[in-house]
Short mmCIF file of C-alpha atoms in Angstrom, two decimals:
data_model
loop_
_atom_site.label_atom_id
_atom_site.label_comp_id
_atom_site.label_asym_id
_atom_site.label_seq_id
_atom_site.Cartn_x
_atom_site.Cartn_y
_atom_site.Cartn_z
CA UNK A 15 -23.60 -16.62 -14.60
CA UNK A 16 -21.75 -13.86 -15.95
CA UNK A 17 -21.09 -13.07 -19.94
CA UNK A 18 -17.79 -10.95 -20.89
CA UNK A 19 -18.02 -9.91 -24.63
CA UNK A 20 -15.72 -8.92 -26.62
CA UNK A 21 -12.59 -8.14 -24.19
CA UNK A 22 -9.46 -7.82 -25.29
CA UNK A 23 -7.44 -11.54 -23.41
CA UNK A 24 -4.00 -11.04 -21.98
CA UNK A 25 -2.54 -14.08 -20.44
CA UNK A 26 0.88 -14.25 -19.43
CA UNK A 27 0.66 -17.40 -18.22
CA UNK A 28 -0.47 -19.09 -21.60
CA UNK A 29 1.08 -15.80 -23.55
CA UNK A 30 -2.57 -15.60 -25.31
CA UNK A 31 -3.14 -12.12 -26.60
CA UNK A 32 -6.17 -11.99 -28.59
CA UNK A 33 -9.83 -10.36 -28.47
CA UNK A 34 -12.56 -13.22 -27.15
CA UNK A 35 -15.68 -13.69 -25.03
CA UNK A 36 -15.40 -14.91 -21.83
CA UNK A 37 -18.38 -17.39 -20.10
CA UNK A 38 -18.70 -17.80 -16.39
CA UNK A 39 -20.78 -20.03 -14.31
CA UNK A 40 -20.56 -21.21 -10.93
CA UNK A 41 -17.54 -19.42 -9.64
CA UNK A 42 -15.41 -20.91 -12.81
CA UNK A 43 -14.47 -19.88 -16.74
CA UNK A 44 -16.83 -22.35 -18.74
CA UNK A 45 -15.98 -20.59 -22.05
CA UNK A 46 -13.43 -18.44 -23.54
CA UNK A 47 -13.24 -18.05 -27.03
CA UNK A 48 -14.88 -16.01 -30.42
CA UNK A 49 -18.66 -16.53 -30.44
CA UNK A 50 -18.71 -18.03 -27.16
CA UNK A 51 -21.63 -15.66 -26.36
CA UNK A 52 -24.56 -16.20 -28.90
CA UNK A 53 -26.10 -13.05 -30.23
CA UNK A 54 -29.48 -12.73 -28.95
CA UNK A 55 -28.85 -15.72 -26.04
CA UNK A 56 -31.46 -15.58 -23.73
CA UNK A 57 -30.44 -14.84 -20.25
CA UNK A 58 -32.18 -14.80 -16.80
CA UNK A 59 -32.16 -11.47 -14.97
CA UNK A 60 -29.54 -13.15 -12.31
CA UNK A 61 -27.09 -13.07 -15.41
CA UNK A 62 -24.47 -10.29 -15.96
CA UNK A 63 -23.47 -9.49 -19.50
CA UNK A 64 -20.49 -6.76 -19.57
CA UNK A 65 -19.52 -5.46 -22.71
CA UNK A 66 -15.50 -5.14 -22.55
CA UNK A 67 -15.09 -3.06 -26.00
CA UNK A 68 -11.86 -1.50 -25.34
CA UNK A 69 -10.89 -3.17 -22.13
CA UNK A 70 -8.33 -5.57 -21.09
CA UNK A 71 -9.37 -9.09 -19.68
CA UNK A 72 -6.15 -10.22 -17.47
CA UNK A 73 -5.62 -12.77 -14.62
CA UNK A 74 -6.94 -11.49 -11.25
CA UNK A 75 -3.65 -9.60 -9.92
CA UNK A 76 -1.35 -11.50 -7.28
CA UNK A 77 0.25 -9.35 -4.44
CA UNK A 78 2.34 -11.57 -2.22
CA UNK A 79 3.42 -8.58 0.28
CA UNK A 80 0.79 -6.66 2.06
CA UNK A 81 0.10 -5.26 5.44
CA UNK A 82 -3.80 -5.48 6.61
CA UNK A 83 -2.67 -4.90 10.32
CA UNK A 84 -4.99 -7.40 11.80
CA UNK A 85 -5.11 -8.34 14.84
CA UNK A 86 -3.30 -5.51 17.21
CA UNK A 87 -3.49 -2.29 14.71
CA UNK A 88 -6.62 -2.29 13.04
CA UNK A 89 -6.66 1.73 13.08
CA UNK A 90 -4.63 1.88 10.13
CA UNK A 91 -6.17 -1.20 8.25
CA UNK A 92 -8.05 -4.52 8.71
CA UNK A 93 -8.49 -7.42 6.17
CA UNK A 94 -11.98 -6.32 5.12
CA UNK A 95 -11.06 -2.86 3.96
CA UNK A 96 -7.74 -3.88 2.87
CA UNK A 97 -9.48 -6.60 0.74
CA UNK A 98 -11.84 -4.03 -0.44
CA UNK A 99 -8.65 -2.23 -1.23
CA UNK A 100 -7.07 -4.88 -3.46
CA UNK A 101 -10.39 -5.38 -5.05
CA UNK A 102 -10.56 -1.88 -6.31
CA UNK A 103 -6.81 -2.30 -7.71
CA UNK A 104 -7.55 -5.49 -9.68
CA UNK A 105 -6.11 -7.84 -7.17
CA UNK A 106 -7.54 -10.97 -6.34
CA UNK A 107 -5.52 -13.01 -4.09
CA UNK A 108 -3.47 -10.97 -1.79
CA UNK A 109 -0.44 -12.47 1.13
CA UNK A 110 -0.55 -11.04 4.28
CA UNK A 111 2.62 -10.07 6.02
CA UNK A 112 3.18 -11.69 9.59
CA UNK A 113 3.90 -8.71 11.44
CA UNK A 114 0.79 -8.15 13.23
CA UNK A 115 -0.03 -7.51 17.34
CA UNK A 116 0.69 -10.38 18.04
CA UNK A 117 2.64 -11.26 15.44
CA UNK A 118 1.33 -14.93 13.35
CA UNK A 119 3.92 -17.06 14.87
CA UNK A 120 1.80 -19.64 16.27
CA UNK A 121 -1.27 -21.97 15.09
CA UNK A 122 -4.09 -19.66 17.10
CA UNK A 123 -3.21 -16.41 15.05
CA UNK A 124 -2.98 -18.18 11.96
CA UNK A 125 -6.43 -19.65 12.00
CA UNK A 126 -7.97 -15.85 12.90
CA UNK A 127 -6.93 -14.33 10.17
CA UNK A 128 -7.00 -16.94 8.26
CA UNK A 129 -11.22 -17.18 9.08
CA UNK A 130 -11.53 -13.01 8.68
CA UNK A 131 -9.83 -13.34 5.12
CA UNK A 132 -12.99 -16.03 4.57
CA UNK A 133 -15.23 -13.24 5.13
CA UNK A 134 -14.05 -11.15 2.09
CA UNK A 135 -14.76 -11.27 -1.56
CA UNK A 136 -10.83 -12.15 -2.35
CA UNK A 137 -8.36 -14.87 -1.73
CA UNK A 138 -6.70 -13.85 1.21
CA UNK A 139 -3.32 -15.71 2.38
CA UNK A 140 -0.96 -15.48 5.37
CA UNK A 141 2.44 -15.99 5.86
CA UNK A 142 3.36 -16.86 8.96
CA UNK A 143 6.70 -15.26 11.17
CA UNK A 144 10.09 -17.29 10.17
CA UNK A 145 11.02 -15.85 14.18
CA UNK A 146 9.31 -16.37 17.50
CA UNK A 147 7.69 -12.82 18.32
CA UNK A 148 10.03 -11.33 15.39
CA UNK A 149 12.75 -10.99 17.70
CA UNK A 150 15.05 -13.24 15.22
CA UNK A 151 16.44 -15.27 18.04
CA UNK A 152 14.23 -19.26 17.63
CA UNK A 153 12.53 -20.24 14.89
CA UNK A 154 8.92 -20.55 14.58
CA UNK A 155 7.45 -24.16 14.46
CA UNK A 156 7.22 -23.95 10.89
CA UNK A 157 5.75 -27.43 10.40
CA UNK A 158 2.99 -26.97 12.50
CA UNK A 159 2.43 -23.58 10.52
CA UNK A 160 2.53 -24.93 7.24
CA UNK A 161 0.23 -27.44 8.82
CA UNK A 162 -2.20 -24.78 9.50
CA UNK A 163 -2.36 -23.00 6.27
CA UNK A 164 0.68 -20.44 5.89
CA UNK A 165 1.40 -19.73 2.63
CA UNK A 166 5.27 -18.93 3.57
CA UNK A 167 7.33 -17.15 6.09
CA UNK A 168 8.81 -13.81 7.17
CA UNK A 169 9.72 -11.64 9.52
CA UNK A 170 8.79 -8.78 6.73
CA UNK A 171 9.92 -5.46 8.76
CA UNK A 172 12.46 -6.69 10.56
CA UNK A 173 15.69 -8.27 9.03
CA UNK A 174 16.99 -11.10 9.98
CA UNK A 175 20.69 -10.87 11.25
CA UNK A 176 21.86 -14.32 12.83
CA UNK A 177 22.50 -16.04 9.89
CA UNK A 178 22.74 -19.52 11.17
CA UNK A 179 19.19 -18.66 11.93
CA UNK A 180 18.62 -17.92 8.50
CA UNK A 181 20.27 -21.16 6.74
CA UNK A 182 17.88 -23.22 9.16
CA UNK A 183 15.16 -21.51 8.02
CA UNK A 184 15.86 -21.78 4.62
CA UNK A 185 16.37 -25.58 5.09
CA UNK A 186 13.18 -26.17 6.81
CA UNK A 187 11.18 -24.04 4.25
CA UNK A 188 12.38 -26.03 1.57
CA UNK A 189 11.84 -29.21 3.09
CA UNK A 190 7.93 -28.14 3.57
CA UNK A 191 8.12 -26.78 -0.20
CA UNK A 192 7.38 -23.12 0.95
CA UNK A 193 8.89 -19.79 0.27
CA UNK A 194 10.89 -17.34 2.44
CA UNK A 195 10.34 -13.32 2.14
CA UNK A 196 13.45 -11.17 3.52
CA UNK A 197 13.24 -7.52 4.10
CA UNK A 198 17.11 -6.83 3.87
CA UNK A 199 18.25 -4.02 5.95
CA UNK A 200 21.44 -4.29 8.31
CA UNK A 201 20.11 -1.65 10.94
CA UNK A 202 23.68 -1.71 12.38
CA UNK A 203 24.43 0.23 9.12
CA UNK A 204 21.47 2.62 9.05
CA UNK A 205 21.54 5.86 11.51
CA UNK A 206 17.73 7.00 10.41
CA UNK A 207 15.66 4.67 8.39
CA UNK A 208 13.17 5.34 5.53
CA UNK A 209 15.74 7.84 3.42
CA UNK A 210 18.26 7.02 1.70
CA UNK A 211 21.74 7.88 2.64
CA UNK A 212 22.68 10.58 0.00
CA UNK A 213 22.71 13.86 -1.61
CA UNK A 214 18.84 14.31 0.10
CA UNK A 215 19.89 13.29 3.50
CA UNK A 216 22.88 15.03 3.32
CA UNK A 217 20.79 18.44 2.28
CA UNK A 218 18.09 17.14 5.32
CA UNK A 219 21.64 16.93 7.66
CA UNK A 220 20.67 13.58 8.45
CA UNK A 221 23.00 10.26 7.72
CA UNK A 222 19.57 7.94 6.48
CA UNK A 223 19.44 4.35 5.08
CA UNK A 224 23.09 4.00 3.07
CA UNK A 225 22.50 0.86 0.20
CA UNK A 226 24.79 -1.29 1.62
CA UNK A 227 22.58 -1.99 4.32
CA UNK A 228 20.67 -3.68 1.81
CA UNK A 229 23.44 -4.88 -0.43
CA UNK A 230 24.98 -6.71 2.42
CA UNK A 231 21.97 -8.64 3.56
CA UNK A 232 20.83 -9.33 -0.30
CA UNK A 233 24.21 -10.87 -1.08
CA UNK A 234 24.00 -13.27 2.04
CA UNK A 235 20.46 -14.34 1.53
CA UNK A 236 21.15 -15.42 -2.18
CA UNK A 237 24.42 -17.35 -1.38
CA UNK A 238 22.19 -19.24 1.23
CA UNK A 239 19.58 -20.22 -0.99
CA UNK A 240 21.94 -21.25 -3.50
CA UNK A 241 23.53 -23.82 -1.07
CA UNK A 242 19.98 -24.76 0.61
CA UNK A 243 17.48 -25.26 -2.67
CA UNK A 244 15.30 -22.92 -0.72
CA UNK A 245 12.72 -20.60 -2.78
CA UNK A 246 13.80 -17.27 -1.51
CA UNK A 247 12.20 -13.47 -2.45
CA UNK A 248 14.06 -10.85 -1.90
CA UNK A 249 11.40 -8.31 -0.87
CA UNK A 250 10.92 -4.54 -2.04
CA UNK A 251 14.68 -4.15 -4.03
CA UNK A 252 15.49 -0.99 -4.28
CA UNK A 253 19.25 -0.80 -5.07
CA UNK A 254 21.19 -1.29 -8.08
CA UNK A 255 23.74 -3.36 -6.74
CA UNK A 256 21.11 -6.01 -5.15
CA UNK A 257 19.57 -6.00 -8.39
CA UNK A 258 23.13 -7.57 -9.81
CA UNK A 259 23.23 -9.76 -7.11
CA UNK A 260 19.97 -11.17 -8.01
CA UNK A 261 20.85 -11.96 -11.34
CA UNK A 262 23.88 -13.40 -10.70
CA UNK A 263 22.29 -15.63 -8.12
CA UNK A 264 20.12 -16.71 -10.68
CA UNK A 265 22.64 -17.27 -12.46
CA UNK A 266 24.44 -19.79 -10.53
CA UNK A 267 21.09 -21.71 -10.11
CA UNK A 268 19.67 -20.09 -6.58
CA UNK A 269 16.17 -20.59 -6.51
CA UNK A 270 15.61 -16.40 -6.11
CA UNK A 271 12.71 -14.61 -6.88
CA UNK A 272 12.78 -10.58 -6.09
CA UNK A 273 10.27 -7.86 -5.99
CA UNK A 274 9.82 -4.09 -6.54
CA UNK A 275 7.32 -2.09 -5.26
CA UNK A 276 5.66 0.74 -8.01
CA UNK A 277 7.17 3.60 -5.94
CA UNK A 278 10.56 2.55 -5.84
CA UNK A 279 10.25 1.97 -10.19
CA UNK A 280 8.64 5.56 -9.90
CA UNK A 281 9.79 7.82 -7.79
CA UNK A 282 13.79 8.40 -6.15
CA UNK A 283 15.17 10.15 -3.13
CA UNK A 284 13.77 13.92 -4.44
CA UNK A 285 10.47 13.13 -3.35
CA UNK A 286 11.41 13.14 0.48
CA UNK A 287 11.52 16.85 -0.45
CA UNK A 288 8.25 17.60 -1.94
CA UNK A 289 6.19 14.89 0.30
CA UNK A 290 8.26 14.57 3.72
CA UNK A 291 7.01 11.61 5.48
CA UNK A 292 5.08 10.46 2.35
CA UNK A 293 7.84 9.56 0.51
CA UNK A 294 9.38 7.65 3.67
CA UNK A 295 9.89 4.05 3.41
CA UNK A 296 11.89 0.74 3.94
CA UNK A 297 14.08 0.12 2.04
CA UNK A 298 14.11 3.96 1.07
CA UNK A 299 13.72 5.70 -2.27
CA UNK A 300 17.16 5.58 -4.00
CA UNK A 301 18.79 7.67 -6.75
CA UNK A 302 17.85 8.06 -10.04
CA UNK A 303 20.49 5.55 -11.22
CA UNK A 304 18.71 2.88 -8.67
CA UNK A 305 15.82 3.37 -10.09
CA UNK A 306 16.37 2.67 -13.74
CA UNK A 307 17.98 -0.16 -12.59
CA UNK A 308 15.71 -1.65 -11.22
CA UNK A 309 13.06 -0.65 -14.31
CA UNK A 310 16.25 -2.54 -16.19
CA UNK A 311 16.02 -5.97 -13.74
CA UNK A 312 12.28 -5.82 -15.00
CA UNK A 313 13.22 -5.86 -18.11
CA UNK A 314 15.68 -8.72 -18.43
CA UNK A 315 13.91 -10.88 -15.66
CA UNK A 316 16.42 -10.37 -12.59
CA UNK A 317 13.15 -8.77 -10.93
CA UNK A 318 10.18 -11.08 -11.20
CA UNK A 319 7.46 -9.81 -9.44
CA UNK A 320 6.24 -6.19 -8.92
CA UNK A 321 4.05 -6.34 -5.10
CA UNK A 322 2.85 -2.91 -3.16
CA UNK A 323 4.05 -3.44 0.07
CA UNK A 324 0.83 -1.84 1.11
CA UNK A 325 1.57 -0.08 4.75
CA UNK A 326 -1.39 1.52 6.02
CA UNK A 327 -0.85 4.16 8.50
CA UNK A 328 -3.05 6.76 9.98
CA UNK A 329 -2.92 10.69 9.01
CA UNK A 330 -2.03 11.18 12.59
CA UNK A 331 1.68 9.21 12.57
CA UNK A 332 2.50 10.44 9.41
CA UNK A 333 1.85 13.95 10.58
CA UNK A 334 4.85 13.40 12.86
CA UNK A 335 8.16 15.15 12.23
CA UNK A 336 10.23 13.16 9.28
CA UNK A 337 12.40 10.93 11.59
CA UNK A 338 9.51 10.30 13.82
CA UNK A 339 7.13 9.25 11.59
CA UNK A 340 6.67 5.82 10.30
CA UNK A 341 7.78 4.10 7.12
CA UNK A 342 5.38 3.11 4.59
CA UNK A 343 3.11 3.95 2.06
CA UNK A 344 -0.28 2.05 1.08
CA UNK A 345 -0.35 1.34 -2.76
CA UNK A 346 -2.90 -1.79 -3.87
CA UNK A 347 -5.33 1.33 -5.10
CA UNK A 348 -2.71 2.74 -7.49
CA UNK A 349 -0.36 -0.11 -8.54
CA UNK A 350 -1.78 -0.82 -11.77
CA UNK A 351 -2.16 2.47 -12.80
CA UNK A 352 1.52 2.98 -12.03
CA UNK A 353 2.35 0.33 -13.89
CA UNK A 354 0.93 1.26 -17.31
CA UNK A 355 1.88 5.01 -16.71
CA UNK A 356 5.65 4.47 -16.24
CA UNK A 357 6.32 0.96 -17.23
CA UNK A 358 4.00 0.61 -20.32
CA UNK A 359 3.55 3.89 -22.04
CA UNK A 360 7.09 4.98 -21.35
CA UNK A 361 8.40 2.07 -23.28
CA UNK A 362 9.88 -0.51 -20.97
CA UNK A 363 7.71 -3.24 -20.62
CA UNK A 364 4.69 -4.23 -22.99
CA UNK A 365 1.62 -5.08 -21.33
CA UNK A 366 1.85 -9.09 -21.16
CA UNK A 367 5.33 -7.96 -19.53
CA UNK A 368 3.61 -5.74 -16.33
CA UNK A 369 1.01 -8.50 -16.19
CA UNK A 370 3.79 -11.23 -15.81
CA UNK A 371 4.97 -9.72 -12.52
CA UNK A 372 1.50 -8.86 -10.73
CA UNK A 373 -0.37 -12.38 -11.82
CA UNK A 374 1.31 -15.69 -12.95
CA UNK A 375 4.83 -15.09 -11.46
CA UNK A 376 3.74 -14.04 -7.80
CA UNK A 377 1.51 -17.28 -7.98
CA UNK A 378 4.55 -19.09 -9.08
CA UNK A 379 6.54 -18.19 -5.96
CA UNK A 380 3.98 -18.93 -3.59
CA UNK A 381 2.66 -22.10 -5.25
CA UNK A 382 -0.41 -20.88 -5.98
CA UNK A 383 -3.16 -22.30 -8.17
CA UNK A 384 -4.26 -18.93 -10.26
CA UNK A 385 -3.18 -15.79 -12.13
CA UNK A 386 -4.03 -18.01 -15.57
CA UNK A 387 -7.58 -17.57 -17.30
CA UNK A 388 -8.82 -21.40 -18.57
CA UNK A 389 -11.80 -23.01 -19.53
CA UNK A 390 -12.00 -24.74 -16.00
CA UNK A 391 -10.58 -22.27 -14.02
CA UNK A 392 -11.35 -20.29 -11.43
CA UNK A 393 -12.75 -17.29 -12.55
CA UNK A 394 -10.60 -14.52 -10.96
CA UNK A 395 -9.57 -12.21 -13.49
CA UNK A 396 -9.17 -8.05 -13.73
CA UNK A 397 -11.23 -5.95 -16.60
CA UNK A 398 -9.27 -2.75 -17.10
CA UNK A 399 -9.22 0.54 -19.17
CA UNK A 400 -5.30 0.82 -20.34
CA UNK A 401 -6.33 4.40 -21.93
CA UNK A 402 -8.25 6.16 -18.91
CA UNK A 403 -6.79 8.50 -17.29
CA UNK A 404 -7.86 8.89 -13.95
CA UNK A 405 -6.57 10.91 -10.57
CA UNK A 406 -5.52 8.86 -7.55
CA UNK A 407 -7.44 9.52 -4.33
CA UNK A 408 -10.62 8.82 -2.89
CA UNK A 409 -9.08 5.40 -1.10
CA UNK A 410 -11.15 2.69 0.14
CA UNK A 411 -8.20 1.36 2.24
CA UNK A 412 -8.75 3.04 5.87
CA UNK A 413 -5.51 4.70 5.76
CA UNK A 414 -4.21 7.41 3.11
CA UNK A 415 -0.80 7.43 3.06
CA UNK A 416 0.39 8.16 -0.19
CA UNK A 417 2.85 10.67 -2.16
CA UNK A 418 0.49 9.59 -5.60
CA UNK A 419 -2.35 11.52 -4.33
CA UNK A 420 -3.62 14.23 -6.76
CA UNK A 421 -1.33 12.30 -9.58
CA UNK A 422 -2.76 11.22 -12.83
CA UNK A 423 -2.34 8.29 -13.75
CA UNK A 424 -3.68 5.44 -16.57
CA UNK A 425 -5.04 2.38 -16.87
CA UNK A 426 -8.59 2.54 -14.70
CA UNK A 427 -9.63 -0.52 -13.21
CA UNK A 428 -13.30 -1.47 -14.22
CA UNK A 429 -14.59 -4.77 -12.65
CA UNK A 430 -12.85 -7.28 -10.50
CA UNK A 431 -14.43 -10.71 -10.58
CA UNK A 432 -12.74 -13.33 -7.92
CA UNK A 433 -14.10 -16.87 -7.87
CA UNK A 434 -16.90 -15.92 -10.42
CA UNK A 435 -18.65 -12.91 -8.40
CA UNK A 436 -18.40 -9.22 -9.32
CA UNK A 437 -16.24 -7.71 -6.29
CA UNK A 438 -15.35 -4.24 -7.50
CA UNK A 439 -16.99 -2.19 -10.15
CA UNK A 440 -16.65 1.40 -11.18
CA UNK A 441 -18.87 3.24 -10.09
CA UNK A 442 -18.97 5.01 -13.76
CA UNK A 443 -20.20 1.53 -15.03
#
């Protein structure tokens, strides 16, 4: 048994915010409330008692956009190390993307990554590819992949340019009641990916990636989602116009979600000047106007989800010249801290609203039975200190490609509990 005493419980799924005790047994929450743990209660030597005074207890965080690089690129990350990074960040459920080598476009590869995911201490789910070989020409056997446990479908990393194919994919996914996630960047409008087309790219003497490359595909897929009734996730949204288009699609009745990464609500294109390739990602960091629009989208509900797009790369790869280095940064171990520091402490979101974007909303998108704390429910939760300041670094991920290394953040994860077992504990505790 695990006895958690004096926790400040915040659960957006039930709109609960109060001090209480939590009792966990056999992987389930068996009691929540005040006085759940009698003083002097006898415990066996196997029982764990956690004094959570000063800590927030929340549903285990859910990240619907991670890259664990397995199979094929495990020098960057593998499913085991990725899961450990997730647990350290407070995540108990993650959805891995399909752009591995080979891609998750067939039942055999899907079964492999599922098997590896079950070896970890957290819930590792996998999206399957929309198109065979991630080539954007022919749909995968989405029905077969769904039967083998695909959590959803995405060609993330590669935009789908064939509108007819996208429409067919949406129709099929809608019939399977599974979501589709889209990487929205038209390569025909981009000369140098990973860097915004604007003042910084001009200063660097390159063209970069303009916002219209994102906006044009977001507009297409929002309207196709409206007409097909598919559940569609606009991944890593970064431009002010795209935020407004998602809002418009929602108002029309489309089942459209949008996710934003911590780096897009924290940094702007200026970060490229100080961090180089560590601030290079697709879509790129954009202007301060875009950053503020993204934050406003989080506040007004246009953006439903915070997801990391955890994208590990080796030190050698990121050390290449800016235009040759790969795009992407790691994010699982800093996401909660960036949310607390940038959004909650600066008054943009309440803690309840932040946790909503990181637990129940992503769970709803992927039709998952998690993201809530309730008696009789699975014991997936995170305990964190919202006031503890810590320094980003000392990652358990295989990779360390982050512009946030060395930054002071608030909101320190102390315990992550998944299926009733402690999968991460801060070394100080």
